[in-house]
JSON list of C-alpha atoms in Angstrom, two decimals:
[
{"chain": "A", "resi": 1, "resn": "UNK", "atom": "CA", "xyz": [0.91, 4.85, 56.83]},
{"chain": "A", "resi": 2, "resn": "UNK", "atom": "CA", "xyz": [-1.49, 7.13, 54.94]},
{"chain": "A", "resi": 3, "resn": "UNK", "atom": "CA", "xyz": [-3.58, 9.33, 57.24]},
{"chain": "A", "resi": 4, "resn": "UNK", "atom": "CA", "xyz": [-7.23, 10.17, 56.81]},
{"chain": "A", "resi": 5, "resn": "UNK", "atom": "CA", "xyz": [-8.00, 13.68, 55.58]},
{"chain": "A", "resi": 6, "resn": "UNK", "atom": "CA", "xyz": [-10.26, 14.22, 58.57]},
{"chain": "A", "resi": 7, "resn": "UNK", "atom": "CA", "xyz": [-7.54, 14.71, 61.20]},
{"chain": "A", "resi": 8, "resn": "UNK", "atom": "CA", "xyz": [-4.96, 16.68, 59.19]},
{"chain": "A", "resi": 9, "resn": "UNK", "atom": "CA", "xyz": [-4.39, 20.42, 59.25]},
{"chain": "A", "resi": 10, "resn": "UNK", "atom": "CA", "xyz": [-4.95, 22.54, 56.14]},
{"chain": "A", "resi": 11, "resn": "UNK", "atom": "CA", "xyz": [-1.18, 22.98, 55.87]},
{"chain": "A", "resi": 12, "resn": "UNK", "atom": "CA", "xyz": [-0.66, 19.20, 55.95]},
{"chain": "A", "resi": 13, "resn": "UNK", "atom": "CA", "xyz": [-3.20, 18.88, 53.14]},
{"chain": "A", "resi": 14, "resn": "UNK", "atom": "CA", "xyz": [-1.09, 21.20, 50.96]},
{"chain": "A", "resi": 15, "resn": "UNK", "atom": "CA", "xyz": [-2.66, 24.56, 51.80]},
{"chain": "A", "resi": 16, "resn": "UNK", "atom": "CA", "xyz": [-6.19, 26.00, 51.36]},
{"chain": "A", "resi": 17, "resn": "UNK", "atom": "CA", "xyz": [-6.05, 25.80, 47.54]},
{"chain": "A", "resi": 18, "resn": "UNK", "atom": "CA", "xyz": [-4.96, 22.12, 47.53]},
{"chain": "A", "resi": 19, "resn": "UNK", "atom": "CA", "xyz": [-7.49, 19.74, 46.04]},
{"chain": "A", "resi": 20, "resn": "UNK", "atom": "CA", "xyz": [-7.44, 17.84, 49.34]},
{"chain": "A", "resi": 21, "resn": "UNK", "atom": "CA", "xyz": [-8.44, 20.91, 51.36]},
{"chain": "A", "resi": 22, "resn": "UNK", "atom": "CA", "xyz": [-11.09, 21.85, 48.81]},
{"chain": "A", "resi": 23, "resn": "UNK", "atom": "CA", "xyz": [-12.52, 18.33, 48.90]},
{"chain": "A", "resi": 24, "resn": "UNK", "atom": "CA", "xyz": [-12.70, 18.34, 52.68]},
{"chain": "A", "resi": 25, "resn": "UNK", "atom": "CA", "xyz": [-14.44, 21.75, 52.75]},
{"chain": "A", "resi": 26, "resn": "UNK", "atom": "CA", "xyz": [-17.11, 20.47, 50.36]},
{"chain": "A", "resi": 27, "resn": "UNK", "atom": "CA", "xyz": [-17.54, 17.29, 52.38]},
{"chain": "A", "resi": 28, "resn": "UNK", "atom": "CA", "xyz": [-18.00, 19.31, 55.58]},
{"chain": "A", "resi": 29, "resn": "UNK", "atom": "CA", "xyz": [-20.66, 21.46, 53.88]},
{"chain": "A", "resi": 30, "resn": "UNK", "atom": "CA", "xyz": [-22.47, 18.33, 52.67]},
{"chain": "A", "resi": 31, "resn": "UNK", "atom": "CA", "xyz": [-22.54, 17.01, 56.23]},
{"chain": "A", "resi": 32, "resn": "UNK", "atom": "CA", "xyz": [-23.80, 20.36, 57.55]},
{"chain": "A", "resi": 33, "resn": "UNK", "atom": "CA", "xyz": [-26.62, 20.52, 55.00]},
{"chain": "A", "resi": 34, "resn": "UNK", "atom": "CA", "xyz": [-27.69, 16.91, 55.57]},
{"chain": "A", "resi": 35, "resn": "UNK", "atom": "CA", "xyz": [-27.77, 17.52, 59.32]},
{"chain": "A", "resi": 36, "resn": "UNK", "atom": "CA", "xyz": [-29.78, 20.70, 58.74]},
{"chain": "A", "resi": 37, "resn": "UNK", "atom": "CA", "xyz": [-32.31, 18.80, 56.62]},
{"chain": "A", "resi": 38, "resn": "UNK", "atom": "CA", "xyz": [-32.86, 16.37, 59.47]},
{"chain": "A", "resi": 39, "resn": "UNK", "atom": "CA", "xyz": [-33.76, 19.17, 61.91]},
{"chain": "A", "resi": 40, "resn": "UNK", "atom": "CA", "xyz": [-36.47, 20.72, 59.71]},
{"chain": "A", "resi": 41, "resn": "UNK", "atom": "CA", "xyz": [-40.15, 19.93, 59.37]},
{"chain": "A", "resi": 42, "resn": "UNK", "atom": "CA", "xyz": [-41.67, 19.44, 55.92]},
{"chain": "A", "resi": 43, "resn": "UNK", "atom": "CA", "xyz": [-41.88, 22.70, 54.02]},
{"chain": "A", "resi": 44, "resn": "UNK", "atom": "CA", "xyz": [-40.12, 25.11, 51.66]},
{"chain": "A", "resi": 45, "resn": "UNK", "atom": "CA", "xyz": [-37.00, 25.49, 53.79]},
{"chain": "A", "resi": 46, "resn": "UNK", "atom": "CA", "xyz": [-36.48, 21.73, 54.01]},
{"chain": "A", "resi": 47, "resn": "UNK", "atom": "CA", "xyz": [-36.88, 21.40, 50.24]},
{"chain": "A", "resi": 48, "resn": "UNK", "atom": "CA", "xyz": [-34.45, 24.26, 49.68]},
{"chain": "A", "resi": 49, "resn": "UNK", "atom": "CA", "xyz": [-31.83, 22.52, 51.83]},
{"chain": "A", "resi": 50, "resn": "UNK", "atom": "CA", "xyz": [-32.33, 19.24, 49.94]},
{"chain": "A", "resi": 51, "resn": "UNK", "atom": "CA", "xyz": [-31.83, 21.05, 46.64]},
{"chain": "A", "resi": 52, "resn": "UNK", "atom": "CA", "xyz": [-28.59, 22.57, 48.01]},
{"chain": "A", "resi": 53, "resn": "UNK", "atom": "CA", "xyz": [-27.35, 19.09, 48.96]},
{"chain": "A", "resi": 54, "resn": "UNK", "atom": "CA", "xyz": [-28.09, 17.78, 45.48]},
{"chain": "A", "resi": 55, "resn": "UNK", "atom": "CA", "xyz": [-26.47, 20.74, 43.70]},
{"chain": "A", "resi": 56, "resn": "UNK", "atom": "CA", "xyz": [-23.29, 20.47, 45.77]},
{"chain": "A", "resi": 57, "resn": "UNK", "atom": "CA", "xyz": [-23.01, 16.67, 45.59]},
{"chain": "A", "resi": 58, "resn": "UNK", "atom": "CA", "xyz": [-23.41, 16.48, 41.82]},
{"chain": "A", "resi": 59, "resn": "UNK", "atom": "CA", "xyz": [-21.10, 19.36, 40.90]},
{"chain": "A", "resi": 60, "resn": "UNK", "atom": "CA", "xyz": [-18.51, 18.00, 43.35]},
{"chain": "A", "resi": 61, "resn": "UNK", "atom": "CA", "xyz": [-18.72, 14.44, 42.02]},
{"chain": "A", "resi": 62, "resn": "UNK", "atom": "CA", "xyz": [-18.58, 15.56, 38.40]},
{"chain": "A", "resi": 63, "resn": "UNK", "atom": "CA", "xyz": [-15.36, 17.49, 39.06]},
{"chain": "A", "resi": 64, "resn": "UNK", "atom": "CA", "xyz": [-13.90, 14.42, 40.77]},
{"chain": "A", "resi": 65, "resn": "UNK", "atom": "CA", "xyz": [-14.73, 12.15, 37.85]},
{"chain": "A", "resi": 66, "resn": "UNK", "atom": "CA", "xyz": [-13.50, 14.62, 35.22]},
{"chain": "A", "resi": 67, "resn": "UNK", "atom": "CA", "xyz": [-10.35, 16.00, 36.84]},
{"chain": "A", "resi": 68, "resn": "UNK", "atom": "CA", "xyz": [-9.35, 14.05, 39.93]},
{"chain": "A", "resi": 69, "resn": "UNK", "atom": "CA", "xyz": [-9.96, 10.35, 39.34]},
{"chain": "A", "resi": 70, "resn": "UNK", "atom": "CA", "xyz": [-7.97, 10.21, 36.06]},
{"chain": "A", "resi": 71, "resn": "UNK", "atom": "CA", "xyz": [-4.96, 11.53, 38.02]},
{"chain": "A", "resi": 72, "resn": "UNK", "atom": "CA", "xyz": [-5.54, 8.90, 40.73]},
{"chain": "A", "resi": 73, "resn": "UNK", "atom": "CA", "xyz": [-5.60, 6.15, 38.11]},
{"chain": "A", "resi": 74, "resn": "UNK", "atom": "CA", "xyz": [-2.31, 7.37, 36.65]},
{"chain": "A", "resi": 75, "resn": "UNK", "atom": "CA", "xyz": [-0.53, 8.06, 39.95]},
{"chain": "A", "resi": 76, "resn": "UNK", "atom": "CA", "xyz": [-1.68, 5.39, 42.43]},
{"chain": "A", "resi": 77, "resn": "UNK", "atom": "CA", "xyz": [-0.92, 1.69, 42.09]},
{"chain": "A", "resi": 78, "resn": "UNK", "atom": "CA", "xyz": [-4.48, 0.52, 42.87]},
{"chain": "A", "resi": 79, "resn": "UNK", "atom": "CA", "xyz": [-6.11, 3.68, 41.53]},
{"chain": "A", "resi": 80, "resn": "UNK", "atom": "CA", "xyz": [-8.37, 1.77, 39.17]},
{"chain": "A", "resi": 81, "resn": "UNK", "atom": "CA", "xyz": [-9.95, -0.26, 41.97]},
{"chain": "A", "resi": 82, "resn": "UNK", "atom": "CA", "xyz": [-10.27, 2.75, 44.28]},
{"chain": "A", "resi": 83, "resn": "UNK", "atom": "CA", "xyz": [-11.93, 4.98, 41.70]},
{"chain": "A", "resi": 84, "resn": "UNK", "atom": "CA", "xyz": [-14.21, 2.20, 40.47]},
{"chain": "A", "resi": 85, "resn": "UNK", "atom": "CA", "xyz": [-15.51, 1.78, 44.01]},
{"chain": "A", "resi": 86, "resn": "UNK", "atom": "CA", "xyz": [-16.28, 5.48, 44.35]},
{"chain": "A", "resi": 87, "resn": "UNK", "atom": "CA", "xyz": [-17.79, 5.68, 40.85]},
{"chain": "A", "resi": 88, "resn": "UNK", "atom": "CA", "xyz": [-20.21, 2.91, 41.80]},
{"chain": "A", "resi": 89, "resn": "UNK", "atom": "CA", "xyz": [-21.26, 4.91, 44.86]},
{"chain": "A", "resi": 90, "resn": "UNK", "atom": "CA", "xyz": [-21.75, 7.97, 42.64]},
{"chain": "A", "resi": 91, "resn": "UNK", "atom": "CA", "xyz": [-23.96, 5.95, 40.28]},
{"chain": "A", "resi": 92, "resn": "UNK", "atom": "CA", "xyz": [-26.11, 4.71, 43.16]},
{"chain": "A", "resi": 93, "resn": "UNK", "atom": "CA", "xyz": [-26.48, 8.29, 44.41]},
{"chain": "A", "resi": 94, "resn": "UNK", "atom": "CA", "xyz": [-27.39, 9.41, 40.89]},
{"chain": "A", "resi": 95, "resn": "UNK", "atom": "CA", "xyz": [-30.13, 6.78, 40.59]},
{"chain": "A", "resi": 96, "resn": "UNK", "atom": "CA", "xyz": [-31.60, 7.49, 44.03]},
{"chain": "A", "resi": 97, "resn": "UNK", "atom": "CA", "xyz": [-31.70, 11.26, 43.54]},
{"chain": "A", "resi": 98, "resn": "UNK", "atom": "CA", "xyz": [-33.35, 10.79, 40.14]},
{"chain": "A", "resi": 99, "resn": "UNK", "atom": "CA", "xyz": [-36.07, 8.82, 41.97]},
{"chain": "A", "resi": 100, "resn": "UNK", "atom": "CA", "xyz": [-36.34, 11.49, 44.69]},
{"chain": "A", "resi": 101, "resn": "UNK", "atom": "CA", "xyz": [-36.89, 14.19, 42.08]},
{"chain": "A", "resi": 102, "resn": "UNK", "atom": "CA", "xyz": [-39.90, 12.27, 40.72]},
{"chain": "A", "resi": 103, "resn": "UNK", "atom": "CA", "xyz": [-41.60, 11.75, 44.10]},
{"chain": "A", "resi": 104, "resn": "UNK", "atom": "CA", "xyz": [-43.79, 14.11, 46.11]},
{"chain": "A", "resi": 105, "resn": "UNK", "atom": "CA", "xyz": [-42.24, 15.92, 49.11]},
{"chain": "A", "resi": 106, "resn": "UNK", "atom": "CA", "xyz": [-43.15, 14.31, 52.42]},
{"chain": "A", "resi": 107, "resn": "UNK", "atom": "CA", "xyz": [-44.10, 10.93, 50.96]},
{"chain": "A", "resi": 108, "resn": "UNK", "atom": "CA", "xyz": [-42.79, 7.93, 52.95]},
{"chain": "A", "resi": 109, "resn": "UNK", "atom": "CA", "xyz": [-41.10, 6.45, 49.86]},
{"chain": "A", "resi": 110, "resn": "UNK", "atom": "CA", "xyz": [-39.30, 9.71, 49.13]},
{"chain": "A", "resi": 111, "resn": "UNK", "atom": "CA", "xyz": [-38.11, 10.12, 52.72]},
{"chain": "A", "resi": 112, "resn": "UNK", "atom": "CA", "xyz": [-36.79, 6.55, 52.72]},
{"chain": "A", "resi": 113, "resn": "UNK", "atom": "CA", "xyz": [-34.79, 7.30, 49.57]},
{"chain": "A", "resi": 114, "resn": "UNK", "atom": "CA", "xyz": [-33.48, 10.56, 51.06]},
{"chain": "A", "resi": 115, "resn": "UNK", "atom": "CA", "xyz": [-32.23, 8.61, 54.09]},
{"chain": "A", "resi": 116, "resn": "UNK", "atom": "CA", "xyz": [-30.57, 6.07, 51.81]},
{"chain": "A", "resi": 117, "resn": "UNK", "atom": "CA", "xyz": [-28.91, 8.68, 49.64]},
{"chain": "A", "resi": 118, "resn": "UNK", "atom": "CA", "xyz": [-27.62, 10.59, 52.68]},
{"chain": "A", "resi": 119, "resn": "UNK", "atom": "CA", "xyz": [-26.12, 7.36, 54.04]},
{"chain": "A", "resi": 120, "resn": "UNK", "atom": "CA", "xyz": [-24.44, 6.74, 50.66]},
{"chain": "A", "resi": 121, "resn": "UNK", "atom": "CA", "xyz": [-23.05, 10.28, 50.53]},
{"chain": "A", "resi": 122, "resn": "UNK", "atom": "CA", "xyz": [-21.57, 9.86, 54.00]},
{"chain": "A", "resi": 123, "resn": "UNK", "atom": "CA", "xyz": [-20.06, 6.49, 53.02]},
{"chain": "A", "resi": 124, "resn": "UNK", "atom": "CA", "xyz": [-18.63, 8.06, 49.87]},
{"chain": "A", "resi": 125, "resn": "UNK", "atom": "CA", "xyz": [-17.04, 10.84, 51.95]},
{"chain": "A", "resi": 126, "resn": "UNK", "atom": "CA", "xyz": [-15.37, 8.31, 54.23]},
{"chain": "A", "resi": 127, "resn": "UNK", "atom": "CA", "xyz": [-14.14, 6.17, 51.34]},
{"chain": "A", "resi": 128, "resn": "UNK", "atom": "CA", "xyz": [-12.60, 9.24, 49.72]},
{"chain": "A", "resi": 129, "resn": "UNK", "atom": "CA", "xyz": [-11.08, 10.81, 52.86]},
{"chain": "A", "resi": 130, "resn": "UNK", "atom": "CA", "xyz": [-9.90, 7.57, 54.49]},
{"chain": "A", "resi": 131, "resn": "UNK", "atom": "CA", "xyz": [-8.86, 5.45, 51.49]},
{"chain": "A", "resi": 132, "resn": "UNK", "atom": "CA", "xyz": [-8.57, 7.23, 48.16]},
{"chain": "A", "resi": 133, "resn": "UNK", "atom": "CA", "xyz": [-7.34, 10.77, 48.86]},
{"chain": "A", "resi": 134, "resn": "UNK", "atom": "CA", "xyz": [-4.58, 9.71, 51.30]},
{"chain": "A", "resi": 135, "resn": "UNK", "atom": "CA", "xyz": [-3.14, 7.56, 48.49]},
{"chain": "A", "resi": 136, "resn": "UNK", "atom": "CA", "xyz": [-3.20, 10.57, 46.16]},
{"chain": "A", "resi": 137, "resn": "UNK", "atom": "CA", "xyz": [-1.54, 12.66, 48.87]},
{"chain": "A", "resi": 138, "resn": "UNK", "atom": "CA", "xyz": [1.29, 10.14, 49.01]},
{"chain": "A", "resi": 139, "resn": "UNK", "atom": "CA", "xyz": [1.80, 10.32, 45.24]},
{"chain": "A", "resi": 140, "resn": "UNK", "atom": "CA", "xyz": [1.76, 14.10, 44.64]},
{"chain": "A", "resi": 141, "resn": "UNK", "atom": "CA", "xyz": [3.66, 16.98, 46.21]},
{"chain": "A", "resi": 142, "resn": "UNK", "atom": "CA", "xyz": [1.94, 20.10, 47.57]},
{"chain": "A", "resi": 143, "resn": "UNK", "atom": "CA", "xyz": [2.55, 22.14, 44.41]},
{"chain": "A", "resi": 144, "resn": "UNK", "atom": "CA", "xyz": [0.82, 19.55, 42.22]},
{"chain": "A", "resi": 145, "resn": "UNK", "atom": "CA", "xyz": [-2.02, 19.21, 44.73]},
{"chain": "A", "resi": 146, "resn": "UNK", "atom": "CA", "xyz": [-2.62, 22.97, 44.54]},
{"chain": "A", "resi": 147, "resn": "UNK", "atom": "CA", "xyz": [-2.57, 22.96, 40.74]},
{"chain": "A", "resi": 148, "resn": "UNK", "atom": "CA", "xyz": [-5.00, 20.06, 40.72]},
{"chain": "A", "resi": 149, "resn": "UNK", "atom": "CA", "xyz": [-7.19, 21.95, 43.19]},
{"chain": "A", "resi": 150, "resn": "UNK", "atom": "CA", "xyz": [-7.40, 24.94, 40.84]},
{"chain": "A", "resi": 151, "resn": "UNK", "atom": "CA", "xyz": [-8.44, 22.73, 37.92]},
{"chain": "A", "resi": 152, "resn": "UNK", "atom": "CA", "xyz": [-10.94, 20.80, 40.06]},
{"chain": "A", "resi": 153, "resn": "UNK", "atom": "CA", "xyz": [-12.55, 23.99, 41.34]},
{"chain": "A", "resi": 154, "resn": "UNK", "atom": "CA", "xyz": [-12.92, 25.44, 37.84]},
{"chain": "A", "resi": 155, "resn": "UNK", "atom": "CA", "xyz": [-14.77, 22.32, 36.66]},
{"chain": "A", "resi": 156, "resn": "UNK", "atom": "CA", "xyz": [-16.90, 22.14, 39.80]},
{"chain": "A", "resi": 157, "resn": "UNK", "atom": "CA", "xyz": [-18.15, 25.70, 39.29]},
{"chain": "A", "resi": 158, "resn": "UNK", "atom": "CA", "xyz": [-19.40, 24.91, 35.78]},
{"chain": "A", "resi": 159, "resn": "UNK", "atom": "CA", "xyz": [-20.54, 21.30, 36.27]},
{"chain": "A", "resi": 160, "resn": "UNK", "atom": "CA", "xyz": [-24.06, 19.80, 36.09]},
{"chain": "A", "resi": 161, "resn": "UNK", "atom": "CA", "xyz": [-25.92, 20.08, 39.41]},
{"chain": "A", "resi": 162, "resn": "UNK", "atom": "CA", "xyz": [-28.55, 17.32, 39.09]},
{"chain": "A", "resi": 163, "resn": "UNK", "atom": "CA", "xyz": [-28.63, 13.61, 38.14]},
{"chain": "A", "resi": 164, "resn": "UNK", "atom": "CA", "xyz": [-28.49, 12.67, 34.46]},
{"chain": "A", "resi": 165, "resn": "UNK", "atom": "CA", "xyz": [-28.66, 8.96, 33.62]},
{"chain": "A", "resi": 166, "resn": "UNK", "atom": "CA", "xyz": [-27.11, 9.51, 30.17]},
{"chain": "A", "resi": 167, "resn": "UNK", "atom": "CA", "xyz": [-23.84, 10.89, 31.56]},
{"chain": "A", "resi": 168, "resn": "UNK", "atom": "CA", "xyz": [-20.97, 8.37, 31.63]},
{"chain": "A", "resi": 169, "resn": "UNK", "atom": "CA", "xyz": [-18.80, 8.30, 34.75]},
{"chain": "A", "resi": 170, "resn": "UNK", "atom": "CA", "xyz": [-15.51, 8.85, 32.90]},
{"chain": "A", "resi": 171, "resn": "UNK", "atom": "CA", "xyz": [-13.94, 11.20, 30.33]},
{"chain": "A", "resi": 172, "resn": "UNK", "atom": "CA", "xyz": [-14.26, 12.02, 27.53]},
{"chain": "A", "resi": 173, "resn": "UNK", "atom": "CA", "xyz": [-17.99, 11.30, 27.45]},
{"chain": "A", "resi": 174, "resn": "UNK", "atom": "CA", "xyz": [-18.84, 13.12, 30.69]},
{"chain": "A", "resi": 175, "resn": "UNK", "atom": "CA", "xyz": [-16.79, 16.18, 29.70]},
{"chain": "A", "resi": 176, "resn": "UNK", "atom": "CA", "xyz": [-18.45, 16.46, 26.27]},
{"chain": "A", "resi": 177, "resn": "UNK", "atom": "CA", "xyz": [-21.94, 16.26, 27.75]},
{"chain": "A", "resi": 178, "resn": "UNK", "atom": "CA", "xyz": [-21.14, 18.65, 30.59]},
{"chain": "A", "resi": 179, "resn": "UNK", "atom": "CA", "xyz": [-21.75, 21.90, 28.70]},
{"chain": "A", "resi": 180, "resn": "UNK", "atom": "CA", "xyz": [-25.35, 21.28, 27.58]},
{"chain": "A", "resi": 181, "resn": "UNK", "atom": "CA", "xyz": [-26.34, 19.52, 30.79]},
{"chain": "A", "resi": 182, "resn": "UNK", "atom": "CA", "xyz": [-24.77, 22.18, 32.98]},
{"chain": "A", "resi": 183, "resn": "UNK", "atom": "CA", "xyz": [-26.62, 24.87, 31.04]},
{"chain": "A", "resi": 184, "resn": "UNK", "atom": "CA", "xyz": [-29.87, 22.96, 31.51]},
{"chain": "A", "resi": 185, "resn": "UNK", "atom": "CA", "xyz": [-29.28, 22.52, 35.24]},
{"chain": "A", "resi": 186, "resn": "UNK", "atom": "CA", "xyz": [-28.24, 26.10, 35.84]},
{"chain": "A", "resi": 187, "resn": "UNK", "atom": "CA", "xyz": [-31.26, 27.50, 33.98]},
{"chain": "A", "resi": 188, "resn": "UNK", "atom": "CA", "xyz": [-33.37, 25.23, 36.17]},
{"chain": "A", "resi": 189, "resn": "UNK", "atom": "CA", "xyz": [-31.57, 26.38, 39.33]},
{"chain": "A", "resi": 190, "resn": "UNK", "atom": "CA", "xyz": [-31.73, 30.02, 38.30]},
{"chain": "A", "resi": 191, "resn": "UNK", "atom": "CA", "xyz": [-35.50, 29.79, 37.86]},
{"chain": "A", "resi": 192, "resn": "UNK", "atom": "CA", "xyz": [-35.81, 28.22, 41.30]},
{"chain": "A", "resi": 193, "resn": "UNK", "atom": "CA", "xyz": [-36.87, 24.89, 39.80]},
{"chain": "A", "resi": 194, "resn": "UNK", "atom": "CA", "xyz": [-34.84, 22.62, 42.06]},
{"chain": "A", "resi": 195, "resn": "UNK", "atom": "CA", "xyz": [-37.37, 19.81, 41.64]},
{"chain": "A", "resi": 196, "resn": "UNK", "atom": "CA", "xyz": [-39.52, 21.15, 38.76]},
{"chain": "A", "resi": 197, "resn": "UNK", "atom": "CA", "xyz": [-43.09, 20.22, 37.91]},
{"chain": "A", "resi": 198, "resn": "UNK", "atom": "CA", "xyz": [-43.85, 17.83, 35.08]},
{"chain": "A", "resi": 199, "resn": "UNK", "atom": "CA", "xyz": [-44.78, 20.71, 32.77]},
{"chain": "A", "resi": 200, "resn": "UNK", "atom": "CA", "xyz": [-41.56, 22.61, 33.52]},
{"chain": "A", "resi": 201, "resn": "UNK", "atom": "CA", "xyz": [-39.56, 19.42, 33.00]},
{"chain": "A", "resi": 202, "resn": "UNK", "atom": "CA", "xyz": [-41.10, 18.95, 29.55]},
{"chain": "A", "resi": 203, "resn": "UNK", "atom": "CA", "xyz": [-40.11, 22.47, 28.47]},
{"chain": "A", "resi": 204, "resn": "UNK", "atom": "CA", "xyz": [-36.59, 22.12, 29.83]},
{"chain": "A", "resi": 205, "resn": "UNK", "atom": "CA", "xyz": [-36.27, 18.59, 28.45]},
{"chain": "A", "resi": 206, "resn": "UNK", "atom": "CA", "xyz": [-36.91, 19.92, 24.95]},
{"chain": "A", "resi": 207, "resn": "UNK", "atom": "CA", "xyz": [-34.05, 22.37, 25.40]},
{"chain": "A", "resi": 208, "resn": "UNK", "atom": "CA", "xyz": [-31.64, 19.81, 26.82]},
{"chain": "A", "resi": 209, "resn": "UNK", "atom": "CA", "xyz": [-32.60, 17.31, 24.10]},
{"chain": "A", "resi": 210, "resn": "UNK", "atom": "CA", "xyz": [-31.38, 19.71, 21.44]},
{"chain": "A", "resi": 211, "resn": "UNK", "atom": "CA", "xyz": [-28.22, 20.48, 23.38]},
{"chain": "A", "resi": 212, "resn": "UNK", "atom": "CA", "xyz": [-27.40, 16.84, 24.12]},
{"chain": "A", "resi": 213, "resn": "UNK", "atom": "CA", "xyz": [-28.02, 15.85, 20.48]},
{"chain": "A", "resi": 214, "resn": "UNK", "atom": "CA", "xyz": [-25.41, 18.39, 19.47]},
{"chain": "A", "resi": 215, "resn": "UNK", "atom": "CA", "xyz": [-22.96, 17.07, 22.05]},
{"chain": "A", "resi": 216, "resn": "UNK", "atom": "CA", "xyz": [-23.47, 13.45, 20.95]},
{"chain": "A", "resi": 217, "resn": "UNK", "atom": "CA", "xyz": [-22.94, 14.46, 17.31]},
{"chain": "A", "resi": 218, "resn": "UNK", "atom": "CA", "xyz": [-19.68, 16.09, 18.35]},
{"chain": "A", "resi": 219, "resn": "UNK", "atom": "CA", "xyz": [-18.61, 12.89, 20.15]},
{"chain": "A", "resi": 220, "resn": "UNK", "atom": "CA", "xyz": [-19.32, 10.85, 17.01]},
{"chain": "A", "resi": 221, "resn": "UNK", "atom": "CA", "xyz": [-17.33, 13.25, 14.83]},
{"chain": "A", "resi": 222, "resn": "UNK", "atom": "CA", "xyz": [-14.43, 13.15, 17.28]},
{"chain": "A", "resi": 223, "resn": "UNK", "atom": "CA", "xyz": [-14.23, 9.34, 17.08]},
{"chain": "A", "resi": 224, "resn": "UNK", "atom": "CA", "xyz": [-13.99, 9.31, 13.30]}
]
């Protein structure tokens, strides 16, 4: 019977560079940050921690959808159903975080959405570690898990770090839009604009509009 990722050693997961070990490390950091957020009073530190949660969750999920879930669909008998379930959770998280970014810190509505998104993230972690990833572990040997981990990590480090409603959940659309959206997000992160003001959003939106238009034109040309 497939075992949850939670109670396996790093060696059982295929070694520290295995995609399973990398996934579990990210999940543990998400849990740590969400717990940290809950201990803090309203203020800059609490907002900084929330931004860290968002950046990690979105880069992590993008790498899953681009690199990992296609392999699950090819390698696992019910991979389509398993990945569809997780993709739906990712979409719900995307929509909630987009709402959070529009609301004022400390507002009751915003805090309610933060609680909901944290609950969804924790449910997503359990679905992945208890259901989906054990099935992948049963289909791939340790060498392939390590190779997949290297590819997953490379994408994660260059992925978008905030919600974008225009991004599809599956390749090739998400991969083609990744470059302009990642650039937009990382400029925003580099300037310390985790949840930017309306004026800053307008400036950055102009930049990303140009970049996304170019990416969409490339998608159209590719389909011809």
